[in-house]
mmCIF file of N, CA and C in Angstrom:
data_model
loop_
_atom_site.group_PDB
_atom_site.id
_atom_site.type_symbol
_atom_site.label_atom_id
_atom_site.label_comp_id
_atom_site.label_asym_id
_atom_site.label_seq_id
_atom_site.Cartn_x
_atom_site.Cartn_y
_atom_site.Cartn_z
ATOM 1 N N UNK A 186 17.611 8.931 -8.418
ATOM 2 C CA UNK A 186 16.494 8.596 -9.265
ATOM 3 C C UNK A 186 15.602 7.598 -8.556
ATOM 4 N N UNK A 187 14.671 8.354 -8.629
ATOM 5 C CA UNK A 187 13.649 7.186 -8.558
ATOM 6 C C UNK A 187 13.464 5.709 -9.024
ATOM 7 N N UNK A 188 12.769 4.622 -8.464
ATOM 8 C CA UNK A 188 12.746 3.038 -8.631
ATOM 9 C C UNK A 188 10.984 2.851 -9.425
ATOM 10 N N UNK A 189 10.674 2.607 -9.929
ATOM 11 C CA UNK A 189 9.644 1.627 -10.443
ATOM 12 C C UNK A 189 8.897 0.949 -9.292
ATOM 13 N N UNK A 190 7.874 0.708 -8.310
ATOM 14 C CA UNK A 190 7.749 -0.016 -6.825
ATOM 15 C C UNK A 190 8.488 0.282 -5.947
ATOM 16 N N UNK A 191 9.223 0.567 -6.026
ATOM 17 C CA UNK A 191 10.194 0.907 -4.791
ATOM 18 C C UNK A 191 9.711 2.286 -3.642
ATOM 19 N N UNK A 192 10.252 2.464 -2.580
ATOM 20 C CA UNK A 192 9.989 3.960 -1.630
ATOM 21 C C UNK A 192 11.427 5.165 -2.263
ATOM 22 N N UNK A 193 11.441 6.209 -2.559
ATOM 23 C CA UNK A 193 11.838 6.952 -2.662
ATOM 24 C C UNK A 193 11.980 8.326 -1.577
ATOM 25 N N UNK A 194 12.728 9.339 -1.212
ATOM 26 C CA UNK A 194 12.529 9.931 0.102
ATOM 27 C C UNK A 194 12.745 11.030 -1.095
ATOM 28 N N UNK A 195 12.230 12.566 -1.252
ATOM 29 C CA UNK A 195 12.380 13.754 -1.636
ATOM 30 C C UNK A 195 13.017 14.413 -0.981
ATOM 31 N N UNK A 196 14.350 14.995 -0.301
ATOM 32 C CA UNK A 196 14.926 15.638 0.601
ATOM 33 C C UNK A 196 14.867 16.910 0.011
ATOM 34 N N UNK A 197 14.509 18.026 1.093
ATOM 35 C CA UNK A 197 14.897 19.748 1.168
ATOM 36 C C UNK A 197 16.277 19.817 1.477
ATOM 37 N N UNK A 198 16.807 20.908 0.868
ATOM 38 C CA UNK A 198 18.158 21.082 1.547
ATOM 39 C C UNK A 198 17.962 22.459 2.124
ATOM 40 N N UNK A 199 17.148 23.319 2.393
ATOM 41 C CA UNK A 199 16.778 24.446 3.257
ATOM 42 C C UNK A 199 16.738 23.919 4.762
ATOM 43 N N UNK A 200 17.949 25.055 4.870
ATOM 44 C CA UNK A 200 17.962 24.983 6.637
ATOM 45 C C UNK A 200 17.731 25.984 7.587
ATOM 46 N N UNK A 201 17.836 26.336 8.638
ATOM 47 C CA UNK A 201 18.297 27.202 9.136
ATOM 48 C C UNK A 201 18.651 26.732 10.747
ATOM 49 N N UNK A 202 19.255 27.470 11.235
ATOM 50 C CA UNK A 202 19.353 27.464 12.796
ATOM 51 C C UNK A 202 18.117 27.441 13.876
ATOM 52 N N UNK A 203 17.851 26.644 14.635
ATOM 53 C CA UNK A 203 16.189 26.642 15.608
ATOM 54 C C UNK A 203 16.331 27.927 15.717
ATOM 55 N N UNK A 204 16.882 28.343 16.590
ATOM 56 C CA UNK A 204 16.496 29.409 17.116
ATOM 57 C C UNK A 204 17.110 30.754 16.297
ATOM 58 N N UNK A 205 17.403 31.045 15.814
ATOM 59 C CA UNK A 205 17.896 32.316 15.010
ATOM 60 C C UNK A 205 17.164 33.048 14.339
ATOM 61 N N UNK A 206 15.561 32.481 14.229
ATOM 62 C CA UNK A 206 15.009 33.899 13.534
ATOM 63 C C UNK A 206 13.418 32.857 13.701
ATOM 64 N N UNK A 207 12.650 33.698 14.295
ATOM 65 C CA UNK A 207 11.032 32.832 13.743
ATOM 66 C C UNK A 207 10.840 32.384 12.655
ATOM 67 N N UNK A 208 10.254 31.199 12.213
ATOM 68 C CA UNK A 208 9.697 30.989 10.860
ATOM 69 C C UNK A 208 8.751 30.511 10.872
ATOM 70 N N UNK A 209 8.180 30.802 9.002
ATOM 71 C CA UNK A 209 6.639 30.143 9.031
ATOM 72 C C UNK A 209 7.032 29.441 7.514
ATOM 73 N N UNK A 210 6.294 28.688 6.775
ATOM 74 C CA UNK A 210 6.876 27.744 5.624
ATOM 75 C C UNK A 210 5.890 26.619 5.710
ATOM 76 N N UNK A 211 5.888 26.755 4.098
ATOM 77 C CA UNK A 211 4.450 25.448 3.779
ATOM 78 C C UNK A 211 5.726 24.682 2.579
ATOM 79 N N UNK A 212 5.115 23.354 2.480
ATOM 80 C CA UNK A 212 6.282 22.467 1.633
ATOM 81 C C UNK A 212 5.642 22.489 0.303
ATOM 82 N N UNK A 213 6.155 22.591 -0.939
ATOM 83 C CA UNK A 213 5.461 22.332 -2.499
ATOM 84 C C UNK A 213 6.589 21.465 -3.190
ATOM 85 N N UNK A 214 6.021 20.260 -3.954
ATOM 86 C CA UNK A 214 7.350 20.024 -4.775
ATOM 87 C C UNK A 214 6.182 20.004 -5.783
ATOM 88 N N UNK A 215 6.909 20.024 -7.105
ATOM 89 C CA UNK A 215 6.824 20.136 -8.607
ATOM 90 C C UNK A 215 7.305 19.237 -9.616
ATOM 91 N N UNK A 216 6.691 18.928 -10.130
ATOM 92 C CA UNK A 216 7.277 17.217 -11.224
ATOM 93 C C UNK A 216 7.001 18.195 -12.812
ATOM 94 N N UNK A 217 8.252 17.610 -13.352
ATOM 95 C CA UNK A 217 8.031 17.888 -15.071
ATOM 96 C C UNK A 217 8.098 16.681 -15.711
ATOM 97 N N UNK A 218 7.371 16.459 -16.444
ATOM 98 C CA UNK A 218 7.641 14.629 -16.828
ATOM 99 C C UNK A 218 8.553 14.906 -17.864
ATOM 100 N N UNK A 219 9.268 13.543 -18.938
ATOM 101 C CA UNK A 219 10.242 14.042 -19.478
ATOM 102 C C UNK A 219 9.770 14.705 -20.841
ATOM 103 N N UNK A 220 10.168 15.821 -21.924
ATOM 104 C CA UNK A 220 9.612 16.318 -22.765
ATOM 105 C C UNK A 220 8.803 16.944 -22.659
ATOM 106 N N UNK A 221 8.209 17.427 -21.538
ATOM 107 C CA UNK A 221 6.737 18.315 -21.186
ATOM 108 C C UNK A 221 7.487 19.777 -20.906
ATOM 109 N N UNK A 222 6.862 20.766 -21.211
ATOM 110 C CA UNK A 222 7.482 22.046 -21.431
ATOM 111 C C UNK A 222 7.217 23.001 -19.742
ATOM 112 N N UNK A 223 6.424 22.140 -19.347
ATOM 113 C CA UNK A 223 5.761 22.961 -17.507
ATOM 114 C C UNK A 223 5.939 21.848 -16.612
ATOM 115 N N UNK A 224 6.262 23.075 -15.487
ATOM 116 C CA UNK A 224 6.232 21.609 -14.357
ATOM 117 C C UNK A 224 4.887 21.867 -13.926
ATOM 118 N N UNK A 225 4.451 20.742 -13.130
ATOM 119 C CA UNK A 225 3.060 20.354 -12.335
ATOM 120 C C UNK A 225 3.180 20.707 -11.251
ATOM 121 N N UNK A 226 2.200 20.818 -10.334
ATOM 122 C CA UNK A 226 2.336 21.277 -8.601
ATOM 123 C C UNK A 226 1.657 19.599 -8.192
ATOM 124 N N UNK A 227 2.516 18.697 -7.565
ATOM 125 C CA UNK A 227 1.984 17.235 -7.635
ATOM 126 C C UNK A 227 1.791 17.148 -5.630
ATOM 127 N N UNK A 228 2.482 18.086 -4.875
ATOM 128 C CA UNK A 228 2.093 18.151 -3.645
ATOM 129 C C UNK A 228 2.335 19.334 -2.745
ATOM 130 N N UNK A 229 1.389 19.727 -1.967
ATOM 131 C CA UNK A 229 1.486 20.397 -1.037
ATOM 132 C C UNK A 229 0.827 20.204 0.305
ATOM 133 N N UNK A 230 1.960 21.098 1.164
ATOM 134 C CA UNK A 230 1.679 20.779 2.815
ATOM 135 C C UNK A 230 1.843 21.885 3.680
ATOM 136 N N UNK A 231 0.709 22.023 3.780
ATOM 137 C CA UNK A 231 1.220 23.192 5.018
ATOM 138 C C UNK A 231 -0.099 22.871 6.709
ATOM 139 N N UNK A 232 0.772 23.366 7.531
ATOM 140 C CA UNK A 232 -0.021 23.046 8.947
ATOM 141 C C UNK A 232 -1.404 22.801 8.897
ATOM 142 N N UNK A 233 -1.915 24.126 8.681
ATOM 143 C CA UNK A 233 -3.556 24.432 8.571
ATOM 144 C C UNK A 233 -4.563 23.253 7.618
ATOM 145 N N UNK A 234 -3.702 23.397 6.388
ATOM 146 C CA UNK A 234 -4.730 22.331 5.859
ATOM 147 C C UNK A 234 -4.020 21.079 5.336
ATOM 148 N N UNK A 235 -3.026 20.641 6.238
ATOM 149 C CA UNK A 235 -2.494 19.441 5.555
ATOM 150 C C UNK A 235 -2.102 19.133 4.485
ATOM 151 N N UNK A 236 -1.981 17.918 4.020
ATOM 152 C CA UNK A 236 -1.613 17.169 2.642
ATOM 153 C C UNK A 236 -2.491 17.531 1.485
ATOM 154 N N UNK A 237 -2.193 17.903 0.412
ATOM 155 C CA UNK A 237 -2.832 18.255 -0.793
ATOM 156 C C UNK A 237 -1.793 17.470 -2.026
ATOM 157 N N UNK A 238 -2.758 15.983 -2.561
ATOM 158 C CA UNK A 238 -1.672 15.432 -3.833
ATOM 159 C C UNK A 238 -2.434 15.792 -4.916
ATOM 160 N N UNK A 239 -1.752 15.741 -5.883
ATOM 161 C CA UNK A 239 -2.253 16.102 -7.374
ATOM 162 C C UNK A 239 -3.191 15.090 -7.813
ATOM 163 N N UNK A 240 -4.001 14.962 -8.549
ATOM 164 C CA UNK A 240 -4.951 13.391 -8.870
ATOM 165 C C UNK A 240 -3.992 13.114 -10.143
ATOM 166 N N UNK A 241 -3.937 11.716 -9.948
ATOM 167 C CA UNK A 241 -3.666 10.977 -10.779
ATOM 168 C C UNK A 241 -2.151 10.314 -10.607
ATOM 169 N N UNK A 242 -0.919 10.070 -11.231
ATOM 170 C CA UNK A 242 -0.437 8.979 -10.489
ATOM 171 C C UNK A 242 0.467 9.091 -9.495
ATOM 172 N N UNK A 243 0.658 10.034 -8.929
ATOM 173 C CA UNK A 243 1.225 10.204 -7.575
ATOM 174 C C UNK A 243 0.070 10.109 -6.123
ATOM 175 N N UNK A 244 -1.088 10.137 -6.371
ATOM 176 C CA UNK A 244 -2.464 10.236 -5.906
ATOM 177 C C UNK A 244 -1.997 8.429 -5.368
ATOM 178 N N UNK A 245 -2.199 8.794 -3.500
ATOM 179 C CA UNK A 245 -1.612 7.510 -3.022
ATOM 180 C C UNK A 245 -0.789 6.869 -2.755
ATOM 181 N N UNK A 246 0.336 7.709 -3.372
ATOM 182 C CA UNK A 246 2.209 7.086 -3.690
ATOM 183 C C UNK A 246 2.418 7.824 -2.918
ATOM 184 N N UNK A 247 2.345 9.257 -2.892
ATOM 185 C CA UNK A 247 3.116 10.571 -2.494
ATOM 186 C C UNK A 247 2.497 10.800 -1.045
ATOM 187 N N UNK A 248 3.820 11.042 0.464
ATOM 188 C CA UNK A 248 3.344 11.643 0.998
ATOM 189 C C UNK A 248 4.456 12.415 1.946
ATOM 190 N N UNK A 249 3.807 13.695 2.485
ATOM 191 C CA UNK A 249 4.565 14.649 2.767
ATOM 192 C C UNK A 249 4.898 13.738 4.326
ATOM 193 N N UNK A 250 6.109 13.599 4.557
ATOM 194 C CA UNK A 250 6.805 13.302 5.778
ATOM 195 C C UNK A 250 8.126 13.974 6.244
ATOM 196 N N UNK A 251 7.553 15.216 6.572
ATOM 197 C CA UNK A 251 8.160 16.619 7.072
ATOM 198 C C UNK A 251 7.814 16.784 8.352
ATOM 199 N N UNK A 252 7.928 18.058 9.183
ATOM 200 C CA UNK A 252 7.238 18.487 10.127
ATOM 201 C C UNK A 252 5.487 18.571 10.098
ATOM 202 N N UNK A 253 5.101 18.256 11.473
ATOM 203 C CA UNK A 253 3.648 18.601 11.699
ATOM 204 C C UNK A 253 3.235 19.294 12.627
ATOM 205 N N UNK A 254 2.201 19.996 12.647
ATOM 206 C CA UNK A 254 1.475 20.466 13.578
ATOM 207 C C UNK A 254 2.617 21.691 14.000
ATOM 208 N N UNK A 255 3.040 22.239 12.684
ATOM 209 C CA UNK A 255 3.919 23.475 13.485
ATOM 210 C C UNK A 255 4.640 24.510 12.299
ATOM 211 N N UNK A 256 4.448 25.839 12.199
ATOM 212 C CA UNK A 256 4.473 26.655 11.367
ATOM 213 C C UNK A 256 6.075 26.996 10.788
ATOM 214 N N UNK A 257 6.770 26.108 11.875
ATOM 215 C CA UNK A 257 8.326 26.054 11.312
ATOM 216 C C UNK A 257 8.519 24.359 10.732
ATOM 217 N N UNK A 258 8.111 24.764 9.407
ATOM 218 C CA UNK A 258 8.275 23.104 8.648
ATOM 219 C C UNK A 258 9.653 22.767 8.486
ATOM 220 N N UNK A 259 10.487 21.957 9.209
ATOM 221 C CA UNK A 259 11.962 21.256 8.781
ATOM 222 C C UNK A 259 12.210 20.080 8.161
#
C-alpha cells in the first residue's frame, strides 16, 4: 500500500527471457478509487510518444520508470 508523501514503486511482474522471442509492449496502469464502479487509465508509456499522466492528482506524482528508448519495455 501506498504512503500519504511518501515514494511508492508500481512493479510488473511480466517477464520473459532477452532473447527468446522479439518483443514490442507499451506500459498502462489503471487506478479504481475505493467505491467507484470503473477503473481510470491514470498512466501510459510507450517509446514513440512517451509519458502520458491522467490530469488531476496523480498529474506530477506519477512517473513511468521502466525501459526507454526501446520497443522491448522491461
Amino acid at each position: 500500500e501506498a504512503v500519504l508523501g511518501d515514494s511508492f514503486r508500481l512493479l510488473c511482474i511480466a517477464c520473459k527471457r532477452r532473447s527468446e522471442t522479439p518483443a514490442q509492449a507499451e506500459g498502462e496502469w489503471f487506478f479504481r478509487p475505493e467505491g467507484a464502479p470503473h477503473f481510470q487509465k491514470i498512466l501510459h508509456y510507450s517509446p514513440e510518444e512517451g509519458q502520458w499522466v491522467a490530469p488531476g492528482p496523480f498529474d506530477g506524482v506519477l512517473t513511468w520508470n521502466g525501459s526507454r528508448g526501446t520497443r522491448d519495455l522491461q
